[in-house]
Coordinates of C-alpha atoms and ligand atoms in Angstrom, one line a residue:
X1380 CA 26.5 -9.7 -6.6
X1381 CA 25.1 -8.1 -3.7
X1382 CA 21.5 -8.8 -2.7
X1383 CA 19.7 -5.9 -4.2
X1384 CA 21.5 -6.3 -7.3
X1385 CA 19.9 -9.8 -8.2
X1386 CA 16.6 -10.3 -10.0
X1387 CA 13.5 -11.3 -8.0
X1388 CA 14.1 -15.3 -8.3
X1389 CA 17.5 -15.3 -7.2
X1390 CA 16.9 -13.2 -4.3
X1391 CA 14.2 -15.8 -3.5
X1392 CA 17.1 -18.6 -4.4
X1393 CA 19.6 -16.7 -2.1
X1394 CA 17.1 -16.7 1.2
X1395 CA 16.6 -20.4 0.3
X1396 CA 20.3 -20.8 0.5
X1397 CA 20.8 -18.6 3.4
X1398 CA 18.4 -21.1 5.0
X1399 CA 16.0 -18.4 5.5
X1400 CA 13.0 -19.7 3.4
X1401 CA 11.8 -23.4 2.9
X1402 CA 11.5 -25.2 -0.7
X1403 CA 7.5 -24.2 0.8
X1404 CA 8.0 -20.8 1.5
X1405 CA 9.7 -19.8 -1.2
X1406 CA 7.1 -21.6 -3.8
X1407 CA 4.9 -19.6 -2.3
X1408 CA 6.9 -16.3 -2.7
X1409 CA 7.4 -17.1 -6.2
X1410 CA 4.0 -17.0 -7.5
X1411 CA 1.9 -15.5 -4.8
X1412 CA -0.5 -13.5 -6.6
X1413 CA -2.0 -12.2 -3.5
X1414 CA -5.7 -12.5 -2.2
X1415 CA -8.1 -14.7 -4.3
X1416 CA -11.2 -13.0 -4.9
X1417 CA -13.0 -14.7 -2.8
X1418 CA -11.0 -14.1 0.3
X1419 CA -11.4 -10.6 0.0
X1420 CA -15.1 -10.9 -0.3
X1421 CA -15.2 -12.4 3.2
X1422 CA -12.5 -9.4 4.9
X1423 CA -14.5 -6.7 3.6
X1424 CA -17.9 -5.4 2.5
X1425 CA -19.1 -4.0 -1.0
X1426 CA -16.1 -6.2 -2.2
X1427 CA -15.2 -5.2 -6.1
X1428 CA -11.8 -6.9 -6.7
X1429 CA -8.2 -6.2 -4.7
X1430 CA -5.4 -4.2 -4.7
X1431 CA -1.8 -5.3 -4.6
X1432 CA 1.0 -3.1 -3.6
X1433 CA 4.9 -4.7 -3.3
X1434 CA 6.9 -6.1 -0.9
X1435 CA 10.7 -6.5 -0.5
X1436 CA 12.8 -7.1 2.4
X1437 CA 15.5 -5.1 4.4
X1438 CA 18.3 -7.2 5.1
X1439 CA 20.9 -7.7 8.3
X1440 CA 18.5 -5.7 10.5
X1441 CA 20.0 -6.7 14.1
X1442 CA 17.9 -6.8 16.9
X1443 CA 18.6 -7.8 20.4
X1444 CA 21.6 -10.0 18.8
X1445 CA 19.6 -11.9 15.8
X1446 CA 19.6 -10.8 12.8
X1447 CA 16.4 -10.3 11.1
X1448 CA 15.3 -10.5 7.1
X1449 CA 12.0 -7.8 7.7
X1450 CA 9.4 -8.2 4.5
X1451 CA 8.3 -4.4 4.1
X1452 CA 5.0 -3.5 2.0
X1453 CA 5.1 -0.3 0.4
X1454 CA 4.6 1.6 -2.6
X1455 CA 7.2 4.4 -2.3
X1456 CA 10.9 3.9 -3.8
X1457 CA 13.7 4.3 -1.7
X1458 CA 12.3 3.3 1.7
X1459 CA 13.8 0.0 1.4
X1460 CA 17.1 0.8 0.6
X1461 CA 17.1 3.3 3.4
X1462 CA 15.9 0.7 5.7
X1463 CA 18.8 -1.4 4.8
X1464 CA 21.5 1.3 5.3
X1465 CA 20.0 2.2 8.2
X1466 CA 20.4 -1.1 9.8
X1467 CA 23.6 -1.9 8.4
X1468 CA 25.0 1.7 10.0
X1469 CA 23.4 0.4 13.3
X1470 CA 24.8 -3.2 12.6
X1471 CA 28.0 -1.3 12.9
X1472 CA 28.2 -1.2 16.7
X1473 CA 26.3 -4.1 17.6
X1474 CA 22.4 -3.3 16.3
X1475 CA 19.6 -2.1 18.5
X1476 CA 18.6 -3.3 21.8
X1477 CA 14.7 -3.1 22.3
X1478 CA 12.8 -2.6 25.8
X1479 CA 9.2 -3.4 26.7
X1480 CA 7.9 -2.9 30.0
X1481 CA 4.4 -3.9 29.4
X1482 CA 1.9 -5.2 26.8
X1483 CA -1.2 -4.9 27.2
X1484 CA -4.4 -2.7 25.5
X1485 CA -6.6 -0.5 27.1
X1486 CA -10.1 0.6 26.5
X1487 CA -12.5 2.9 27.5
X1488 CA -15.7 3.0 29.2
X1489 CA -17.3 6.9 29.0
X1490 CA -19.3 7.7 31.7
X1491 CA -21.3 10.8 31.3
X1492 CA -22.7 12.4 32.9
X1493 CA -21.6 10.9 36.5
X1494 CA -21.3 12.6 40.3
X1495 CA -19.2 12.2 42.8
X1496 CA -21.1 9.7 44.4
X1497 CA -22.1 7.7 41.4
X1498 CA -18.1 7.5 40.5
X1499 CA -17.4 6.2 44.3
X1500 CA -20.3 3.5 44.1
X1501 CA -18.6 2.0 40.4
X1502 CA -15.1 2.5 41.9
X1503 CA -16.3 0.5 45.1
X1504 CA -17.1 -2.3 42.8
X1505 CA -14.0 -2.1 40.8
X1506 CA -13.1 -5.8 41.6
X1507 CA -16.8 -7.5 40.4
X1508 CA -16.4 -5.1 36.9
X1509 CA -12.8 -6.9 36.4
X1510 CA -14.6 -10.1 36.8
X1511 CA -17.3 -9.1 34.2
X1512 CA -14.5 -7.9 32.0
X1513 CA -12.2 -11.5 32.2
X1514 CA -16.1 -13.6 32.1
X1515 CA -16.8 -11.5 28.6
X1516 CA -13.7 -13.3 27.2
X1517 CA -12.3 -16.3 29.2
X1518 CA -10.5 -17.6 26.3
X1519 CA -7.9 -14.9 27.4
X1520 CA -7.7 -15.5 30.8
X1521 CA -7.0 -19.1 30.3
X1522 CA -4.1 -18.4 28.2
X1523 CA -2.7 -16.3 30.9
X1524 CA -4.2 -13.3 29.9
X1525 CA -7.1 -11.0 31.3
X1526 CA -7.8 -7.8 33.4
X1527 CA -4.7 -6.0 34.8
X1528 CA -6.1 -3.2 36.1
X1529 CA -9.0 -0.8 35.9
X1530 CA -8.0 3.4 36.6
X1531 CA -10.6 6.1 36.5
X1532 CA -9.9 9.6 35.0
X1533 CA -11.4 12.5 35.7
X1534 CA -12.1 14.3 32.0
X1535 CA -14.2 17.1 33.0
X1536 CA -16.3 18.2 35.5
X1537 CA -19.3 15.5 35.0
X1538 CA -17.4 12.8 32.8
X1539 CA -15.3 9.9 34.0
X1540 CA -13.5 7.6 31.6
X1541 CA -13.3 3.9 33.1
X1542 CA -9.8 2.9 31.8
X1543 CA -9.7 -1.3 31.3
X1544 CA -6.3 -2.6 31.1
X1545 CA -5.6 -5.6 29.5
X1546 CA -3.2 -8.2 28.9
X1547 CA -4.1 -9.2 25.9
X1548 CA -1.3 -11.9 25.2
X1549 CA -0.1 -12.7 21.5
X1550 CA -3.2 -10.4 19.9
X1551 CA -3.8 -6.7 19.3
X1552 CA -6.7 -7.5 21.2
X1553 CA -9.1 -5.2 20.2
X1554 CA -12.2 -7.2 19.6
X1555 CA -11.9 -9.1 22.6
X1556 CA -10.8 -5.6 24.6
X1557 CA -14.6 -4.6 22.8
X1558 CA -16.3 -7.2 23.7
X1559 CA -14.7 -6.7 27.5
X1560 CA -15.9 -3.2 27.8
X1561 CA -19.2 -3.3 26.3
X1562 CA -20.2 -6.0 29.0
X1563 CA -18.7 -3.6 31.7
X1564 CA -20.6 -0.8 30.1
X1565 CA -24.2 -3.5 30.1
X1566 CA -23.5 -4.2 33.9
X1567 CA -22.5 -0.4 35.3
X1568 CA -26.0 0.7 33.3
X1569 CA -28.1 -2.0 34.8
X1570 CA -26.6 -2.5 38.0
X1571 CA -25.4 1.0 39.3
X1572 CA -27.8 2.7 36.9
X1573 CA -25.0 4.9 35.0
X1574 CA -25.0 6.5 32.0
X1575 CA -22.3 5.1 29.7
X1576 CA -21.6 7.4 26.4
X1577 CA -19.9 4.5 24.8
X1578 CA -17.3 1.8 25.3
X1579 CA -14.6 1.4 22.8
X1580 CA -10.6 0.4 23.0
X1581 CA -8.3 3.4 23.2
X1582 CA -5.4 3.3 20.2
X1583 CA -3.1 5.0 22.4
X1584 CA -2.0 2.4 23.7
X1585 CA 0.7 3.7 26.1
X1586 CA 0.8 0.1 27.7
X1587 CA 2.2 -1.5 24.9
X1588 CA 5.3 1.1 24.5
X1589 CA 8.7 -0.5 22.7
X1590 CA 11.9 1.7 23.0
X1591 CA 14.8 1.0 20.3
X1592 CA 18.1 2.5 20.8
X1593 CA 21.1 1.9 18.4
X1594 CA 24.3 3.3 18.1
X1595 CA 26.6 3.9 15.3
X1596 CA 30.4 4.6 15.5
X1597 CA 31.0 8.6 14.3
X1598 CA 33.5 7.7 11.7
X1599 CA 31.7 5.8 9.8
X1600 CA 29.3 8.1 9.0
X1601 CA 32.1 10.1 7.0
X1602 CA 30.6 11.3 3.3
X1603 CA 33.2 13.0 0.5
X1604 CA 33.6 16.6 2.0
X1605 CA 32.1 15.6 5.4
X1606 CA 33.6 14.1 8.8
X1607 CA 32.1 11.7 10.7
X1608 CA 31.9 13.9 13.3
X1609 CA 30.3 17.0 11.2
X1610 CA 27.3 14.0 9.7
X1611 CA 26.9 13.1 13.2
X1612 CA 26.6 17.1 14.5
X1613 CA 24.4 17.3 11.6
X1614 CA 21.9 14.4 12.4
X1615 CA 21.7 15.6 15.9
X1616 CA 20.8 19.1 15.2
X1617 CA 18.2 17.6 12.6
X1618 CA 16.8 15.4 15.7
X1619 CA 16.5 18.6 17.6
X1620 CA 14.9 20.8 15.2
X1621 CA 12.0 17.6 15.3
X1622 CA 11.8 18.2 18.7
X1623 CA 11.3 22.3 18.4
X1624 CA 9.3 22.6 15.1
X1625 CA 6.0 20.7 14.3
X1626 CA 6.4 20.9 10.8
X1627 CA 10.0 19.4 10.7
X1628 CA 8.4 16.7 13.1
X1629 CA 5.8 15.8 11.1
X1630 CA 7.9 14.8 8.5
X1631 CA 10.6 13.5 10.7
X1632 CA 8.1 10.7 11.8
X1633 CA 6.8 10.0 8.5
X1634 CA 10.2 8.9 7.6
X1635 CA 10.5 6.5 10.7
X1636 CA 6.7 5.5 10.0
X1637 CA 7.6 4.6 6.2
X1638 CA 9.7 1.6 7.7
X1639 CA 7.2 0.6 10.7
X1640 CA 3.9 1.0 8.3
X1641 CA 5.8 -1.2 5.6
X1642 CA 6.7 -3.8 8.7
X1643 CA 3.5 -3.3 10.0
X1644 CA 1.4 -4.1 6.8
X1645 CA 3.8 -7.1 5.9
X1646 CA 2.4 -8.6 9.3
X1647 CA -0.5 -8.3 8.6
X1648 CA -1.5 -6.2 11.5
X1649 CA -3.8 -2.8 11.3
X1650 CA -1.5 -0.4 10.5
X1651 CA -4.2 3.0 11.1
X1652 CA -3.8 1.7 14.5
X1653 CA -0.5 1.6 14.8
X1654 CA -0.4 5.4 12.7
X1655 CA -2.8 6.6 15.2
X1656 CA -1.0 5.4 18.7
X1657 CA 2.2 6.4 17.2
X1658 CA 0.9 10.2 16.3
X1659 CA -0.7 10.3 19.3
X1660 CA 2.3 9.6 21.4
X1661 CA 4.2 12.7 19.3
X1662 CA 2.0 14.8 21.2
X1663 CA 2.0 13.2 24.5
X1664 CA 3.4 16.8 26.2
X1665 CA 1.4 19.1 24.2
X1666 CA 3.4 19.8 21.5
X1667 CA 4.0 17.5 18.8
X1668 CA 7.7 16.5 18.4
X1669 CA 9.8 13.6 16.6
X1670 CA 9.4 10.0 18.5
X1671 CA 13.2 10.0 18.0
X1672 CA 16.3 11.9 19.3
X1673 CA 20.1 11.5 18.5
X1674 CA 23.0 12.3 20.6
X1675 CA 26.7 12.0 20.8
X1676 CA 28.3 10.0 23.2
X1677 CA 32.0 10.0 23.0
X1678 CA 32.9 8.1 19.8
X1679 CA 29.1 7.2 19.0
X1680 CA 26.0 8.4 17.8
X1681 CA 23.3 6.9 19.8
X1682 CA 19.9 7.3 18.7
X1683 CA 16.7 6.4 20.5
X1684 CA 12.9 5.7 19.2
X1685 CA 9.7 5.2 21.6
X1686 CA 6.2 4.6 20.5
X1687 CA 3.6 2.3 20.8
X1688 CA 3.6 -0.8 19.1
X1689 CA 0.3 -3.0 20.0
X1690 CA 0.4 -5.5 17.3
X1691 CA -0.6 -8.9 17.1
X1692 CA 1.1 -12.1 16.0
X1693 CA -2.2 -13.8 16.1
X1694 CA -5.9 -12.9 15.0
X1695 CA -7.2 -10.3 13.0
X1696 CA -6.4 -10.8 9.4
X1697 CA -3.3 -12.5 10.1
X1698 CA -4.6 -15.7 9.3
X1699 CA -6.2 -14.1 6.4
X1700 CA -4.2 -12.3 4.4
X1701 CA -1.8 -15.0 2.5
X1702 CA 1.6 -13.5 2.9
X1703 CA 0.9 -12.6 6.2
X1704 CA 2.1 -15.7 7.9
X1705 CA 5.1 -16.9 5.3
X1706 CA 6.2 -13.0 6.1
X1707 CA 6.4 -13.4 10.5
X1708 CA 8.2 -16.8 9.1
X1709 CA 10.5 -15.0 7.4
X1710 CA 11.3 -12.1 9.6
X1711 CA 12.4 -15.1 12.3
X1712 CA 9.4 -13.9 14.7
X1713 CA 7.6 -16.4 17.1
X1714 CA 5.9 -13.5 19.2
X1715 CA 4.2 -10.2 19.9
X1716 CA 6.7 -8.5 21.3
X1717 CA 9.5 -9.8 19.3
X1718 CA 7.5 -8.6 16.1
X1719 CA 7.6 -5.1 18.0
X1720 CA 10.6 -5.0 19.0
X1721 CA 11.8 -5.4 15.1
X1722 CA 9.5 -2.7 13.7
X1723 CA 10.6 -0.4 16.3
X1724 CA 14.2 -1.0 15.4
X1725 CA 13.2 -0.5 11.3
X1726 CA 11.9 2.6 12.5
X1727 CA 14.7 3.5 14.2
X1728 CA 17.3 2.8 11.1
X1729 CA 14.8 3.8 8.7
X1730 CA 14.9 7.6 10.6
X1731 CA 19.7 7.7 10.4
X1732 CA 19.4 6.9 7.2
X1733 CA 16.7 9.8 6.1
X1734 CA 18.4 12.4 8.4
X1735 CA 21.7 10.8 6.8
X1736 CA 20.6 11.1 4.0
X1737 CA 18.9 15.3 4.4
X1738 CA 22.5 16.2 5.9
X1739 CA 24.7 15.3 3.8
X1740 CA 23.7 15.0 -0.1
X1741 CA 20.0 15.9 0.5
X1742 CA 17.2 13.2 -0.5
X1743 CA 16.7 13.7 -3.8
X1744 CA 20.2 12.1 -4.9
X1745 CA 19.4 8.5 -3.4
X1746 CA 15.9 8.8 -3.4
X1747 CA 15.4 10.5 -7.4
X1748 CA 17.8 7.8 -8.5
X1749 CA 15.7 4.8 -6.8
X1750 CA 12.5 6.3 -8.6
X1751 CA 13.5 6.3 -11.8
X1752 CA 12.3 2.9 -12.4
X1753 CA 8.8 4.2 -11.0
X1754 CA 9.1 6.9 -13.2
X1755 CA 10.1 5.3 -16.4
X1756 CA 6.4 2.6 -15.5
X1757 CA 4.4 5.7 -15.3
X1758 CA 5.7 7.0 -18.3
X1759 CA 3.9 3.8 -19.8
X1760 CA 7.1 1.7 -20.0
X1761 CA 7.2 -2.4 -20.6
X1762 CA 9.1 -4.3 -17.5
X1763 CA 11.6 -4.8 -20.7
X1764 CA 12.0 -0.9 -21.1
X1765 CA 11.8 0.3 -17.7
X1766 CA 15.3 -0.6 -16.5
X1767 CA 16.2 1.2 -20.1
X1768 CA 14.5 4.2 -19.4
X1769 CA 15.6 4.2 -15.8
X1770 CA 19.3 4.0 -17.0
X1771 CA 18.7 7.0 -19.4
X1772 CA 17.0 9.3 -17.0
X1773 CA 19.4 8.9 -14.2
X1774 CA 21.9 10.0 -16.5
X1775 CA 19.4 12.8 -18.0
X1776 CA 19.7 16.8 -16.4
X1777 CA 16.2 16.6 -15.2
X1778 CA 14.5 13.5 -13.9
X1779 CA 10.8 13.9 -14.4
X1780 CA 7.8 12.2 -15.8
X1781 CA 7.9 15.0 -19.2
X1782 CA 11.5 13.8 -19.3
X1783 CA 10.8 9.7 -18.9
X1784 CA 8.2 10.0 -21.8
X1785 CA 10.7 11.6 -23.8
X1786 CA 13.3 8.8 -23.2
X1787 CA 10.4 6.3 -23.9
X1788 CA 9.2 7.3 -27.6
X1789 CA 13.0 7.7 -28.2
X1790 CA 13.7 4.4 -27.6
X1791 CA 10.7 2.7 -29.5
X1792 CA 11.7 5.0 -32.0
X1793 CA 15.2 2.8 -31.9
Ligands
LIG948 C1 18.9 5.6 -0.9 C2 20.1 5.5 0.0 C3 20.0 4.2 0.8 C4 21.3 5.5 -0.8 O1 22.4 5.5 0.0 P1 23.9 5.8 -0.4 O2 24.8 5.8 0.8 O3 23.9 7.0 -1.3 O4 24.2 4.6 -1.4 P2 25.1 3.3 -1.3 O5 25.1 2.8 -2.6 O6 26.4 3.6 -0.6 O7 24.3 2.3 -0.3 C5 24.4 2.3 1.1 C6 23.5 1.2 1.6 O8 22.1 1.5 1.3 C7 21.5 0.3 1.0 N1 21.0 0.3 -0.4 C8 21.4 1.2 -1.4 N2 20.8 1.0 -2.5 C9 19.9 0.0 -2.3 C10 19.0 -0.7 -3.1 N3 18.7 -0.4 -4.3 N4 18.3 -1.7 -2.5 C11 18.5 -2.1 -1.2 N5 19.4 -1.5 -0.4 C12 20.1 -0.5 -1.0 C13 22.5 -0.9 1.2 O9 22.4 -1.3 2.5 C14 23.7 -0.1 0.9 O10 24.9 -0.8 1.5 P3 25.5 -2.0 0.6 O11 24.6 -3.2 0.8 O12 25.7 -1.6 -0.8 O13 26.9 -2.2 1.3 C15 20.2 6.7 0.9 O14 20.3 7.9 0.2 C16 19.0 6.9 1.9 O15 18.9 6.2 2.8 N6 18.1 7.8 1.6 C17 16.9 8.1 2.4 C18 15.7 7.6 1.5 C19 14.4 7.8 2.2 O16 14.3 8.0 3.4 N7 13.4 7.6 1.4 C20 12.0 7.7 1.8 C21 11.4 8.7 0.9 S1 11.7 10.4 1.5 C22 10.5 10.4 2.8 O17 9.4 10.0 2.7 C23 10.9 10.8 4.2 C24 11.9 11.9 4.6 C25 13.2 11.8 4.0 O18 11.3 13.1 4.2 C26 12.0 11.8 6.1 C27 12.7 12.9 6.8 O19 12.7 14.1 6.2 O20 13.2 12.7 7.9
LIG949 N1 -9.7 0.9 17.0 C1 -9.2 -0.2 16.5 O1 -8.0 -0.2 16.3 C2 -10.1 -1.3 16.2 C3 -9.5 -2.4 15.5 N2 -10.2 -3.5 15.2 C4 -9.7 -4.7 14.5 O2 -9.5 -5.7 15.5 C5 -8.7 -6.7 15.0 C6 -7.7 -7.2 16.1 O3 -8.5 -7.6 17.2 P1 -8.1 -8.9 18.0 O4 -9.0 -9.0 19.2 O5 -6.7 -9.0 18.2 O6 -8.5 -10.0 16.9 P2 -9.4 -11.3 17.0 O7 -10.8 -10.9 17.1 O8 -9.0 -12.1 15.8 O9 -9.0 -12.0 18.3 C7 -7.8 -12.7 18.5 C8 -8.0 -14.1 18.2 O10 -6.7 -14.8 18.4 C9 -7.0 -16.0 19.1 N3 -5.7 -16.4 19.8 C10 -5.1 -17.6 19.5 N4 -4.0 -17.7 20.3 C11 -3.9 -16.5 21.0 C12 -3.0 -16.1 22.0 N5 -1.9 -16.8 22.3 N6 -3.2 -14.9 22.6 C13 -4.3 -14.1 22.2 N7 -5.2 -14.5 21.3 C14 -5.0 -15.7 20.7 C15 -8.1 -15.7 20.0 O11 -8.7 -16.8 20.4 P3 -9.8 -16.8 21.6 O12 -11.1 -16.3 20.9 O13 -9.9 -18.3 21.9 O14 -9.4 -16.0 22.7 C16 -9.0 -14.8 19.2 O15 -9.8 -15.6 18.4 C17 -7.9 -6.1 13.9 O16 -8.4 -6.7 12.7 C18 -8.3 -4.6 13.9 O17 -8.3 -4.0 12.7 C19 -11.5 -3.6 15.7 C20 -12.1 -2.6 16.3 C21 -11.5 -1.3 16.6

């Protein structure tokens, strides 16, 4: 019985024989009933109770040769299962092969208004602001971490931004990257008698970018009525049309951000940061366009995906949020950068198998038939009914909630 096909415990009893979860881990999987009251009374403020949302896994996502088991959080049906034929298209030719030239944060220091020779005084003394920077948080420094650089850009005529660059080693770093600046911003006011706007890490974090690129073979793309190679002309025009049309790339990178969100979340990591970078870096040229591209080369259709990916694999609420740290144990991650490097390549699969998807039978047939079962619980349907209901409506001419009701009273009514 294939994966998907199981019920919840022996999907749990299949990653335990797969060697994937400990007796431990998959205890805790079992009954986890997420945060307890009172841990969400310390994360947040105002605190009236939580809110739980689900969490499945894509299987045989490959990345740079291992093959990952990725816990996704999400609410919306079908992003799973398109996660998983993504990656097993791209597990086709070998899975996706990451690159990350550098990861670190950076943050910004306004300064405003500021001459000429005000900015030449502060960029004399660029070396003593490092200093202040790494003394603000020497934790970071002695793990290897700390200042790699300080740039200064221009904005406008009278306002400079003070660009701190940090390495900010296995965390997103943006409370210590805060606490860096605002000590920067204390000494350039006191000391060089500046005026500093504010101080405040930047989320586009084009220091931390990953880049996925995947390949799958053009044949096997084939659908009934469809070549390989007319799917594969088809997802590249699709890929294009991102790149032309804003409103085709919005939605384009919503698709690819429904897997890197879920992965995201499931981390435990901040994923408005991670939105924010990522739509941020659409725009990067002045017009907003998809963060991925496909092209055919020879036999293949190779697909690429870049956007920031600053996440932690410590700090925050990682250590908080319960399922945070059985999930990196899971997904077979030990770092930063190899938690990035998988959400980049879910994104990457998660995008073939929406534009495989829009190209060939259109969404609604794979993604209508995954919410029925969403359907049939809004329609007020027992777990006992729903995959009843489901069944029916999948079947029935239209599949909406007027429709699921319908199919509900029927069957109470035997
Ligand atoms: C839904 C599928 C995957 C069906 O895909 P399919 O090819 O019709 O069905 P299939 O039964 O042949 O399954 C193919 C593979 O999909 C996976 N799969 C199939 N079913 C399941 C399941 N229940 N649970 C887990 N995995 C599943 C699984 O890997 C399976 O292979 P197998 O293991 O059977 O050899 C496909 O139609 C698809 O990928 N659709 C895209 C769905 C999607 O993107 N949903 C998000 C909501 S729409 C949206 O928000 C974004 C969008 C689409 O607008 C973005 C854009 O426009 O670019
Ligand atoms: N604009 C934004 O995106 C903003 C986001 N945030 C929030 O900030 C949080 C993330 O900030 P971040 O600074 O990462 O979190 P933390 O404040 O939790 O700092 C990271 C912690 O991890 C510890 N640590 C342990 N091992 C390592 C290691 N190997 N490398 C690095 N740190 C290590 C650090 O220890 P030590 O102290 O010894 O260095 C530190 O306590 C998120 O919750 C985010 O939502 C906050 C402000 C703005």
């Amino acid at each position: 019985m294939k994966f998907y096909q199981q019920t919840r415990l022996q999907r749990i009893a299949t990653l335990v024989a797969e060697g994937q979860l400990t007796a431990q881990e998959a205890a805790f999987f079992k009954t986890n009933t997420g945060l307890t009251q009172e841990a969400a009374d310390q994360l947040i403020e105002n605190q009236l109770t939580t809110f739980a949302l689900p969490e499945g896994v894509a299987r045989g996502v490959q990345v740079d040769g291992h093959v990952h088991t990725v816990p996704m959080v999400t609410e919306e049906p079908s992003v799973i299962a398109a996660a998983s034929h993504g990656a097993k298209l791209l597990a086709l030719a070998g899975g996706v092969q990451t690159t990350i030239q550098q990861r670190a944060m950076v943050g910004q220091v306004i300064l405003q208004p500021i001459t000429p020779a005000q900015l030449a005084q502060v960029q004399a003394a660029t070396a003593q602001l490092a200093q202040v920077a790494n003394a603000a948080h020497p934790s970071i420094v002695a793990r290897g971490g700390g200042v790699d650089r300080i740039r200064y850009r221009q904005l406008d005529v009278q306002t400079v931004s003070l660009d701190l660059i940090v390495d900010v080693q296995e965390a997103m770093g943006a409370n210590m990257l805060n606490s860096m600046l605002e000590a920067v911003a204390a000494v350039l006011r006191q000391q060089f008698d500046v005026t500093v706007l504010m101080s405040i890490l930047s989320n586009y974090a084009t220091t931390s970018l990953v880049t996925a690129t995947g390949q799958v073979p053009v044949a096997s793309l084939a659908r009934t009525g469809q070549t390989g190679a007319q799917v594969a002309a088809g997802i590249v025009n699709a890929s294009h049309i991102a790149q032309i049309d804003p409103y085709r790339a919005a939605t384009h990178n919503k698709g690819l951000m429904n897997g890197i969100d879920a992965v995201v979340m499931a981390s435990g990591n901040d994923w408005r940061a991670i939105e924010s970078g990522a739509q941020a870096y659409a725009a990067r040229d002045g017009q907003y366009r998809g963060l991925s591209t496909w092209h055919i080369r020879g036999e293949q259709l190779v697909g690429s995906l870049t956007l920031p990916l600053p996440v932690g694999y410590v700090g925050g609420a990682i250590r908080v949020l319960p399922a945070a740290q059985p999930n990196l144990a899971l997904m077979g991650v030990h770092s930063a950068k190899a938690l990035a490097s998988v959400i980049a390549a879910v994104g990457l699969g998660q995008n073939l198998a929406a534009l495989h998807a829009l190209v060939t039978s259109g969404i609604q047939k794979g993604h209508m038939a995954l919410q029925a079962k969403s359907l049939a619980a809004t329609a007020g349907a027992t777990p006992e009914e729903v995959p009843l209901v489901a069944a029916q409506l999948q079947q029935a001419p239209r599949m909406d909630l007027a429709t699921a009701a319908a199919l509900l009273q029927e069957l109470r009514q035997g």
